[in-house]
PDB file of N, CA, C and O in Angstrom:
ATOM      1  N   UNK A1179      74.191  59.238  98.918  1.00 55.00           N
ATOM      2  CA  UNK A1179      75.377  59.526  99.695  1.00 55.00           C
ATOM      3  C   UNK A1179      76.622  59.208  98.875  1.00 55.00           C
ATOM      4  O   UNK A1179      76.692  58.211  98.157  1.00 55.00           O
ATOM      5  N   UNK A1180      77.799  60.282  99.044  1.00 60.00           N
ATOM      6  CA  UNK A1180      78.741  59.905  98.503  1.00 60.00           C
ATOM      7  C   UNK A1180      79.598  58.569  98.816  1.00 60.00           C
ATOM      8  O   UNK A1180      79.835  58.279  99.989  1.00 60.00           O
ATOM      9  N   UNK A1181      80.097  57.696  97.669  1.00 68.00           N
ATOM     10  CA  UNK A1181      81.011  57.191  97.705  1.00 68.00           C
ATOM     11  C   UNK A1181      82.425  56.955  98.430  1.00 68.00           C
ATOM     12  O   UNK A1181      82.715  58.034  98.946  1.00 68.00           O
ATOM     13  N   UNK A1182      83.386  56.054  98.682  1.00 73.00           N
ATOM     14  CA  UNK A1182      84.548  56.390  99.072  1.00 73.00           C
ATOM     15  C   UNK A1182      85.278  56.808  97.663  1.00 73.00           C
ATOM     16  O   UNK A1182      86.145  57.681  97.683  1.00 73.00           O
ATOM     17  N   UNK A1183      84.960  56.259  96.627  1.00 77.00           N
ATOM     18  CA  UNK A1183      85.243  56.843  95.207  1.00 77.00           C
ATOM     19  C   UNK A1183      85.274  58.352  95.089  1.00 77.00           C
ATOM     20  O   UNK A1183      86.138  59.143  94.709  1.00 77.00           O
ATOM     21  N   UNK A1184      83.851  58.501  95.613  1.00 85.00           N
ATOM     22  CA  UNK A1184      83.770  59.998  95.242  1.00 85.00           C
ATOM     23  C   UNK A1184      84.387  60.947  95.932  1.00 85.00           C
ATOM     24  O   UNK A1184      84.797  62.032  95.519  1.00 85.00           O
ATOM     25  N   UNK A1185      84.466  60.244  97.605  1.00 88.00           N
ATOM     26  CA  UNK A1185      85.269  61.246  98.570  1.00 88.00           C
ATOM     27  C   UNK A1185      86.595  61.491  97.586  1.00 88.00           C
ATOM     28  O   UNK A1185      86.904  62.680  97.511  1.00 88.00           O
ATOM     29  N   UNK A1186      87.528  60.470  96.732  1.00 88.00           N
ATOM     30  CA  UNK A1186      88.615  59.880  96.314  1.00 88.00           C
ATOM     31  C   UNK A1186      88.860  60.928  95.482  1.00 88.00           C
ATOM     32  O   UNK A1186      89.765  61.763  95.475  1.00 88.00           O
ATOM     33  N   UNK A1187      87.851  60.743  94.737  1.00 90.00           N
ATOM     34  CA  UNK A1187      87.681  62.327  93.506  1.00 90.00           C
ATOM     35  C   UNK A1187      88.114  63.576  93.736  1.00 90.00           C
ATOM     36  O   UNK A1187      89.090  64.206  93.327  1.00 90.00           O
ATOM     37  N   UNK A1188      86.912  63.917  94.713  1.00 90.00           N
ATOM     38  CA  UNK A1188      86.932  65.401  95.140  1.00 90.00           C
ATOM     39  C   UNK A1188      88.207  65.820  96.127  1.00 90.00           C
ATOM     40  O   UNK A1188      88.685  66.954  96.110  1.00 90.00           O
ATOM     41  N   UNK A1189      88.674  64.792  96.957  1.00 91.00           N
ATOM     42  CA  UNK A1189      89.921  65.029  97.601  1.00 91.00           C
ATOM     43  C   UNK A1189      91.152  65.541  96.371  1.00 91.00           C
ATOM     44  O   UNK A1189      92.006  66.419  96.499  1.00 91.00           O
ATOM     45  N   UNK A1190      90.930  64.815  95.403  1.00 92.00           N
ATOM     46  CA  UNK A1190      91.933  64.657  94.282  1.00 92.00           C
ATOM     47  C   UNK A1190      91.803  65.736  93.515  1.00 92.00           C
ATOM     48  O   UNK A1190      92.775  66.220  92.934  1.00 92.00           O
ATOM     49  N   UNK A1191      90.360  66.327  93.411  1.00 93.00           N
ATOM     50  CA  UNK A1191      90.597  67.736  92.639  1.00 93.00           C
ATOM     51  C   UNK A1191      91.067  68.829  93.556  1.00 93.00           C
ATOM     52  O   UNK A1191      91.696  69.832  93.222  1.00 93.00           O
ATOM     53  N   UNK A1192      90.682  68.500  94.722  1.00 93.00           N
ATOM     54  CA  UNK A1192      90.800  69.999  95.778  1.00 93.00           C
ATOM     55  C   UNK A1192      92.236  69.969  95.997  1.00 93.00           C
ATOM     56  O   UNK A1192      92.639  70.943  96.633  1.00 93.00           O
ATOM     57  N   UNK A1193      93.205  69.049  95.617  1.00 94.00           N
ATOM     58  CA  UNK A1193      94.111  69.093  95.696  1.00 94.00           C
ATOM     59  C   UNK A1193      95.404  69.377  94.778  1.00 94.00           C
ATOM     60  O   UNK A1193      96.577  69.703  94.960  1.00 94.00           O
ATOM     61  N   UNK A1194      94.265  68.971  93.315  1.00 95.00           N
ATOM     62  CA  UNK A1194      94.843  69.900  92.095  1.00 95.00           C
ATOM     63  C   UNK A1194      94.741  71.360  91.863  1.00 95.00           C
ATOM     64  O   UNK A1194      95.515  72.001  91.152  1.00 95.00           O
ATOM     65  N   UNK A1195      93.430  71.980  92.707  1.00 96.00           N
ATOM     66  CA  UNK A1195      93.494  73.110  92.549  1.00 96.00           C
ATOM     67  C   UNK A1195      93.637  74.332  93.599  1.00 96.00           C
ATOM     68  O   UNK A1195      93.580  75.557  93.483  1.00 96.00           O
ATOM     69  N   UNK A1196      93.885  73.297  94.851  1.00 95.00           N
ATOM     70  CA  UNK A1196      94.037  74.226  96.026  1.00 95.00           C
ATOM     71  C   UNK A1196      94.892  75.457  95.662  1.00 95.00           C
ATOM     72  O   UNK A1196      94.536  76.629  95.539  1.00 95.00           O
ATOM     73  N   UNK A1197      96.480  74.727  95.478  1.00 95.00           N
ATOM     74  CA  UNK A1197      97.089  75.784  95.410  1.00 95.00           C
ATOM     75  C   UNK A1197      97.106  77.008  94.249  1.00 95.00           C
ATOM     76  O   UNK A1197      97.902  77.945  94.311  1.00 95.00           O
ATOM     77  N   UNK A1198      95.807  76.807  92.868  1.00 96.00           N
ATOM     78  CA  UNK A1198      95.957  77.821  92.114  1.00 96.00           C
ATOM     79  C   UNK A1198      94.768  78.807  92.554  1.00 96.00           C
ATOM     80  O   UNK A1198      94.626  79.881  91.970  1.00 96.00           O
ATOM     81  N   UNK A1199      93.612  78.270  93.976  1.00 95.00           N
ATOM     82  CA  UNK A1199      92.835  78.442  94.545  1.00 95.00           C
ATOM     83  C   UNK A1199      93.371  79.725  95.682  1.00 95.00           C
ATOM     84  O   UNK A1199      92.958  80.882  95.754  1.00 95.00           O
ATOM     85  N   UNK A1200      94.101  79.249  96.250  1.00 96.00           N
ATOM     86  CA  UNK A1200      95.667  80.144  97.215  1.00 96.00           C
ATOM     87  C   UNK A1200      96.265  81.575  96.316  1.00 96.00           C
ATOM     88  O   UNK A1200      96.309  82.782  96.557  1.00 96.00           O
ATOM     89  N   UNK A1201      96.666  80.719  95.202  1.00 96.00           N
ATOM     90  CA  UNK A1201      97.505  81.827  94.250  1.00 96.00           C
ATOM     91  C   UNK A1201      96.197  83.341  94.116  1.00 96.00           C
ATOM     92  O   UNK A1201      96.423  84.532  94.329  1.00 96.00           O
ATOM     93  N   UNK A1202      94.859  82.665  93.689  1.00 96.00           N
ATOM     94  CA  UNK A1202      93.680  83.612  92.854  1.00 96.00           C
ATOM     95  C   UNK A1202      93.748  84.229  94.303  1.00 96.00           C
ATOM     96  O   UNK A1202      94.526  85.171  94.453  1.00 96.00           O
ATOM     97  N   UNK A1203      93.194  83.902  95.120  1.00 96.00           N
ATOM     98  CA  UNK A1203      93.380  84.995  96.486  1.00 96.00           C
ATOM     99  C   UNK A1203      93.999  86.055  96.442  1.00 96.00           C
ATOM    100  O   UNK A1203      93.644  87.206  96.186  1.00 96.00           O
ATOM    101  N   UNK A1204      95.393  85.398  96.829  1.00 97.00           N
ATOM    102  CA  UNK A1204      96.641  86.181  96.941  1.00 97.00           C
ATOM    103  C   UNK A1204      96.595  87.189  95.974  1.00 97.00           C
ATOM    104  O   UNK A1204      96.627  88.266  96.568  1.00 97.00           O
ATOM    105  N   UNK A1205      96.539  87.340  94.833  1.00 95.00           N
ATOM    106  CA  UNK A1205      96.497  87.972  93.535  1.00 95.00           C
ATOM    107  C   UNK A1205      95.380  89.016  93.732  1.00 95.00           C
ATOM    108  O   UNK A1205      95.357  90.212  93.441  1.00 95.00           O
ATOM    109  N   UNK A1206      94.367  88.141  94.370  1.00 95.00           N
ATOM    110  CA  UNK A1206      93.121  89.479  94.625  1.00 95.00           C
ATOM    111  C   UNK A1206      93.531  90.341  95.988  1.00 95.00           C
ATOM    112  O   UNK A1206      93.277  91.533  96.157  1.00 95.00           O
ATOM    113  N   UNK A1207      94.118  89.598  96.782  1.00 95.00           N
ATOM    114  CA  UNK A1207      94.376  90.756  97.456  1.00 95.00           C
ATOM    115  C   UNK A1207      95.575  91.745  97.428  1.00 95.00           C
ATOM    116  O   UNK A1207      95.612  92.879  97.905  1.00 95.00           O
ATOM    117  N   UNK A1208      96.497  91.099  96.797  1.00 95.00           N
ATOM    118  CA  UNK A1208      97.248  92.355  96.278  1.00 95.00           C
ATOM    119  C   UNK A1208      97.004  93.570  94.759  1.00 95.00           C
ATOM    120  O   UNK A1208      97.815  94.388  94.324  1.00 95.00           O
ATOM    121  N   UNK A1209      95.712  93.284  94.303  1.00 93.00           N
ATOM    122  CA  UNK A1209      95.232  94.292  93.293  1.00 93.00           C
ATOM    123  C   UNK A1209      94.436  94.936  94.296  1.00 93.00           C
ATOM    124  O   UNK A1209      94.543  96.149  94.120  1.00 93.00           O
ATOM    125  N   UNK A1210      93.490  94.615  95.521  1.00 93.00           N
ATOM    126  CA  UNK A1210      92.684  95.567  95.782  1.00 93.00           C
ATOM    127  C   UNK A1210      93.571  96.478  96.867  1.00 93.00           C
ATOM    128  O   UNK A1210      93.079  97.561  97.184  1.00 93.00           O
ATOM    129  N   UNK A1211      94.788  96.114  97.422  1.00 93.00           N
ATOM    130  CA  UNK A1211      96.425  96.679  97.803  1.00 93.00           C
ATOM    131  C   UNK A1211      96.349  97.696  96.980  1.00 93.00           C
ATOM    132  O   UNK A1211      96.017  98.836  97.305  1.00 93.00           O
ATOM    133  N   UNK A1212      96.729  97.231  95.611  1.00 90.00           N
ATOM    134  CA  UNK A1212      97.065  97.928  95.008  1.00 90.00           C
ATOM    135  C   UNK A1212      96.061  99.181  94.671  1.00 90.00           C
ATOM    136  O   UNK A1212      96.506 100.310  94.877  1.00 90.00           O
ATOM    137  N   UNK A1213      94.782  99.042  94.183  1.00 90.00           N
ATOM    138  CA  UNK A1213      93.857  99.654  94.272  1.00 90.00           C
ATOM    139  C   UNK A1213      93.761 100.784  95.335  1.00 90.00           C
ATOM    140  O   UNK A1213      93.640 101.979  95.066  1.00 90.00           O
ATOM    141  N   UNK A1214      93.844 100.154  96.788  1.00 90.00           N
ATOM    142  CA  UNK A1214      93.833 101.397  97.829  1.00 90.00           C
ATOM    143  C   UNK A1214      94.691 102.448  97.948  1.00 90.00           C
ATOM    144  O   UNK A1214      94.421 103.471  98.577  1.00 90.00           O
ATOM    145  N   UNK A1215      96.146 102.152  97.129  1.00 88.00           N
ATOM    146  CA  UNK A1215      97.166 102.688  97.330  1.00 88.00           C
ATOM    147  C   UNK A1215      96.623 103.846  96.060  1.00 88.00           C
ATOM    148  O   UNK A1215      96.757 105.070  96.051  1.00 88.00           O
ATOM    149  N   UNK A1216      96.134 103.164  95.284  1.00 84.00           N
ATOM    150  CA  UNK A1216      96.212 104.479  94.124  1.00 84.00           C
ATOM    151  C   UNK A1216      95.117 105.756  94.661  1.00 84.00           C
ATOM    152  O   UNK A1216      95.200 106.976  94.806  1.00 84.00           O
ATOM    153  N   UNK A1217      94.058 104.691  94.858  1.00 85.00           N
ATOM    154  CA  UNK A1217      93.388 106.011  95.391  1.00 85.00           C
ATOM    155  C   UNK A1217      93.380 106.878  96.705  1.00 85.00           C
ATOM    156  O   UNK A1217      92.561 107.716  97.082  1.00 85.00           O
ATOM    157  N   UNK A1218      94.735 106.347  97.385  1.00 85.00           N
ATOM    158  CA  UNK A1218      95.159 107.126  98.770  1.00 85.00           C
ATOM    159  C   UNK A1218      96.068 108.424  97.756  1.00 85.00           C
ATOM    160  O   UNK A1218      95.964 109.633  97.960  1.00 85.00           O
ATOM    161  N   UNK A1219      96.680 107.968  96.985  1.00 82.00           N
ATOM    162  CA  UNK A1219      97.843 108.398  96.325  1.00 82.00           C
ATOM    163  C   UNK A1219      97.301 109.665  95.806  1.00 82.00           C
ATOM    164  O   UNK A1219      97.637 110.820  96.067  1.00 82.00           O
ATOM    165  N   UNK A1220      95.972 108.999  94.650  1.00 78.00           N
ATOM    166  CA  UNK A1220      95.263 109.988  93.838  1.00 78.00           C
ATOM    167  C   UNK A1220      94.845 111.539  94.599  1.00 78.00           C
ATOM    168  O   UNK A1220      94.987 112.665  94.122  1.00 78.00           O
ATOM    169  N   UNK A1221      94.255 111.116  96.015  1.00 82.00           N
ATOM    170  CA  UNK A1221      93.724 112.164  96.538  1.00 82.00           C
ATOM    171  C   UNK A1221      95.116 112.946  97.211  1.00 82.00           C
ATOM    172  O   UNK A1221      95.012 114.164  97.065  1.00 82.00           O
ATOM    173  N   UNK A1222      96.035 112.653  97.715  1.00 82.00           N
ATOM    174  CA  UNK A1222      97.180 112.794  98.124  1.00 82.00           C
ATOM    175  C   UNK A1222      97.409 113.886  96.959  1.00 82.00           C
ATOM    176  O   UNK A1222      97.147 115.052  97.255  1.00 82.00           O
ATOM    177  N   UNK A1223      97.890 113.598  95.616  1.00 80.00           N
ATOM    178  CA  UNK A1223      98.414 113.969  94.514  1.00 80.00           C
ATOM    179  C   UNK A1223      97.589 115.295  94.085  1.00 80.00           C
ATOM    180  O   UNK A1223      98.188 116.366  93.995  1.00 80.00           O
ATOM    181  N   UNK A1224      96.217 115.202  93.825  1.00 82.00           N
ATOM    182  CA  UNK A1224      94.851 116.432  93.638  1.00 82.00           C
ATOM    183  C   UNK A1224      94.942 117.134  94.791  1.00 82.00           C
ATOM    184  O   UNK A1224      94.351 118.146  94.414  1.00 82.00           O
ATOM    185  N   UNK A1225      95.171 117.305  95.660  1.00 85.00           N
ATOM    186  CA  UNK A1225      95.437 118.454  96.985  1.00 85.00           C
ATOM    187  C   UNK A1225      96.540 118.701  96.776  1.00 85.00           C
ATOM    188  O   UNK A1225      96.549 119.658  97.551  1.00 85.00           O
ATOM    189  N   UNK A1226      97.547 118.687  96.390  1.00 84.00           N
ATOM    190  CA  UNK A1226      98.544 119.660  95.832  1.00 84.00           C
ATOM    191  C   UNK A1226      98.590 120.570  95.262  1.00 84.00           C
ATOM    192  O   UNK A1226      98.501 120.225  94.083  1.00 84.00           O
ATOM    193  N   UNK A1227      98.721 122.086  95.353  1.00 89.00           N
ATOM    194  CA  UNK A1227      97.658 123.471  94.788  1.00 89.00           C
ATOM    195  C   UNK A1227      98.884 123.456  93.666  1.00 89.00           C
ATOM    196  O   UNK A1227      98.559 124.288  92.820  1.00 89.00           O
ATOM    197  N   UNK A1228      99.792 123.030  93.410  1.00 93.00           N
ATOM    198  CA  UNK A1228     100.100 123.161  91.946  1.00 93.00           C
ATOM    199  C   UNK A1228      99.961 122.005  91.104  1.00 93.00           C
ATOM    200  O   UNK A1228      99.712 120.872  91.516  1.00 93.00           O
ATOM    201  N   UNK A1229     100.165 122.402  89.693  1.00 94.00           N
ATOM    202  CA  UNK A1229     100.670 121.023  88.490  1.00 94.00           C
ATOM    203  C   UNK A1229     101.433 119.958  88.913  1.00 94.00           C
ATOM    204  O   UNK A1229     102.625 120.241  89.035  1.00 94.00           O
ATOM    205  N   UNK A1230     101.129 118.824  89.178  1.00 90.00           N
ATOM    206  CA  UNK A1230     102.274 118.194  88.830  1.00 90.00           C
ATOM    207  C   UNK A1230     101.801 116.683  88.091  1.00 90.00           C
ATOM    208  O   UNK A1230     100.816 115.960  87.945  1.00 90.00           O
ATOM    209  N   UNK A1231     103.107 116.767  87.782  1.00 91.00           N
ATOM    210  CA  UNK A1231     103.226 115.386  86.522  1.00 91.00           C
ATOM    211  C   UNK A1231     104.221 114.701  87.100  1.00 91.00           C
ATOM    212  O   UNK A1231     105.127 115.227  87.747  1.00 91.00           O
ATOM    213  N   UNK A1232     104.082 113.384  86.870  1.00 89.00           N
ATOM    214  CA  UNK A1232     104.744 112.249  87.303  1.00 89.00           C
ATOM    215  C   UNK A1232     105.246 111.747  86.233  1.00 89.00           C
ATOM    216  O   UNK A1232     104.356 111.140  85.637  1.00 89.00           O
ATOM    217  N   UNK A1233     106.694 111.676  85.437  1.00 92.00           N
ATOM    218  CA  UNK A1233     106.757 111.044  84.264  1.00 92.00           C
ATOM    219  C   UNK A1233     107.751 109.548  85.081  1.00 92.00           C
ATOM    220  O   UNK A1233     108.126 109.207  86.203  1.00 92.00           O
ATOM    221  N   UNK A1234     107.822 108.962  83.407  1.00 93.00           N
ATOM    222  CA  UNK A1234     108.330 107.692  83.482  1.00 93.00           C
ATOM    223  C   UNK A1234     109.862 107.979  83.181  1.00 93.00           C
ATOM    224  O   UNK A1234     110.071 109.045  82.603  1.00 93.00           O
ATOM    225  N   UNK A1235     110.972 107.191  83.485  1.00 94.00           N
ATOM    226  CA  UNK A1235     112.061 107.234  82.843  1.00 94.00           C
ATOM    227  C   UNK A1235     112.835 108.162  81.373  1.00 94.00           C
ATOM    228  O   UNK A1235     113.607 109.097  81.161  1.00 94.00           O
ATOM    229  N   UNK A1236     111.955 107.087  80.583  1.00 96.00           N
ATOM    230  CA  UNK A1236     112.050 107.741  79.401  1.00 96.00           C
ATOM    231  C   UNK A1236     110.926 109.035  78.558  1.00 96.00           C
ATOM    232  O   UNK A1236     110.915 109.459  77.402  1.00 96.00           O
ATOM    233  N   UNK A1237     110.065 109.354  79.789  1.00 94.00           N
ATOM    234  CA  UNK A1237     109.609 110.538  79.577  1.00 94.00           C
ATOM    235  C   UNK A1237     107.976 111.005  79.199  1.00 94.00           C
ATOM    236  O   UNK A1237     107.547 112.094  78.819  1.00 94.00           O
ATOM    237  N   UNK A1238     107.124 109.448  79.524  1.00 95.00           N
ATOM    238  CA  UNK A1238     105.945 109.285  79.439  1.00 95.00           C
ATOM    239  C   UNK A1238     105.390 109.530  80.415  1.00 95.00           C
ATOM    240  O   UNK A1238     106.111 109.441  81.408  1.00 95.00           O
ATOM    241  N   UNK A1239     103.826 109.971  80.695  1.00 92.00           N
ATOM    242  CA  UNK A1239     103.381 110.692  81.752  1.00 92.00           C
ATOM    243  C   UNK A1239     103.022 109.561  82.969  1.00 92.00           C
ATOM    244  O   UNK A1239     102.361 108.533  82.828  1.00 92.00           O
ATOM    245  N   UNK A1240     103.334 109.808  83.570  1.00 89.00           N
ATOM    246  CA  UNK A1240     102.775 108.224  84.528  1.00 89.00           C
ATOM    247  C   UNK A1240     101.774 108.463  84.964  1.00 89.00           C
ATOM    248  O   UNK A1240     100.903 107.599  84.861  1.00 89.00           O
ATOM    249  N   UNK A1241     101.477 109.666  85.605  1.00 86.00           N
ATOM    250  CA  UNK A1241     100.099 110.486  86.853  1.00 86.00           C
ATOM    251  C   UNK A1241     100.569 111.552  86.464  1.00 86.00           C
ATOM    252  O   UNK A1241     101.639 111.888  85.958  1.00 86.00           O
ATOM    253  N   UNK A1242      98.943 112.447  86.978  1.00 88.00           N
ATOM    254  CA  UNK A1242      98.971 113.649  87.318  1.00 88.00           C
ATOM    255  C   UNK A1242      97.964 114.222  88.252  1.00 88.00           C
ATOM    256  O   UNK A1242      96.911 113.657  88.551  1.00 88.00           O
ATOM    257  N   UNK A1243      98.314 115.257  88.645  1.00 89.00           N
ATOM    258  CA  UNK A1243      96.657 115.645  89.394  1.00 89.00           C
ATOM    259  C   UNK A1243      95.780 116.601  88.336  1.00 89.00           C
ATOM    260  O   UNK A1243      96.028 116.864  87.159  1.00 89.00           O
ATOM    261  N   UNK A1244      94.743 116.995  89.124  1.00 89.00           N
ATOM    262  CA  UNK A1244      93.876 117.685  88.040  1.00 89.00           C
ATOM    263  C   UNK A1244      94.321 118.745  87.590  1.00 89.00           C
ATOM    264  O   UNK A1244      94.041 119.100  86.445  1.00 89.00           O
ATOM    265  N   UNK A1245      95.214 119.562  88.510  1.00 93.00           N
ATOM    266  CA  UNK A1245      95.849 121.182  87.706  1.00 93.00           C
ATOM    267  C   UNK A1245      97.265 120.291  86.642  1.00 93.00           C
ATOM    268  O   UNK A1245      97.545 120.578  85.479  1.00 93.00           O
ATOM    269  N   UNK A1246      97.647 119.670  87.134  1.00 92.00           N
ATOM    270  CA  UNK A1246      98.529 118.857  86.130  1.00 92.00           C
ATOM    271  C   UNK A1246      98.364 118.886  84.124  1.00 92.00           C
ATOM    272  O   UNK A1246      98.796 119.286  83.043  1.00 92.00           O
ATOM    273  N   UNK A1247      97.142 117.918  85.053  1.00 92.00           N
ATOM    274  CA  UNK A1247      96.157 117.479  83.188  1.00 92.00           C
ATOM    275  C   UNK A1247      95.710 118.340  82.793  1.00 92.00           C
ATOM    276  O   UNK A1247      95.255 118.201  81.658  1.00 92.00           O
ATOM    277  N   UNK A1248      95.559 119.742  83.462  1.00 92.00           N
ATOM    278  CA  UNK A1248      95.182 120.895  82.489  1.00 92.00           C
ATOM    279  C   UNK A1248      96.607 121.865  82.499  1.00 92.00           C
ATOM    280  O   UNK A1248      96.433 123.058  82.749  1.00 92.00           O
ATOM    281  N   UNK A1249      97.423 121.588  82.345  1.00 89.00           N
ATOM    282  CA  UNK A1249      98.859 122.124  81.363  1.00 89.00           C
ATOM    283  C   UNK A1249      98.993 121.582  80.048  1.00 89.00           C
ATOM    284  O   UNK A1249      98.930 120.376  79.810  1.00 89.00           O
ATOM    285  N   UNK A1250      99.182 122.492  79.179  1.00 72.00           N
ATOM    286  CA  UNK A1250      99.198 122.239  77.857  1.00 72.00           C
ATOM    287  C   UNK A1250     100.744 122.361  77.025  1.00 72.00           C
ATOM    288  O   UNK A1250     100.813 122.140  75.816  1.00 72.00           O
TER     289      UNK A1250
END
């Protein structure tokens, strides 16, 4: 059986790492956010019966749909 030492310990780590424990969550659930959004987006974007391209600012491709990526 544990210790009051050991309770002492483990209180003491769960408390060093709770909050980077909180953060890894958070982080996962805003990539798989992010994740749903692309592939709502993606299919959104491919049912569009023409080309299109999504560029960046300065003129890099960001997205496209599939008639898109086949313009040459």
């Amino acid at each position: 059986l544990p210790g009051d030492k050991d309770t002492a310990q483990v209180a003491e780590v769960l408390t060093l790492i709770g909050p980077h424990a909180v953060r890894a969550a958070q982080f996962a659930r805003a990539l798989d956010m992010a994740r749903q959004a692309a592939e709502t987006y993606s299919g959104f974007i491919d049912a569009v019966a023409l080309p299109l391209l999504v560029l960046t600012s300065d003129g890099r491709l960001q997205t496209a749909n599939t008639l898109g990526l086949a313009v040459d």
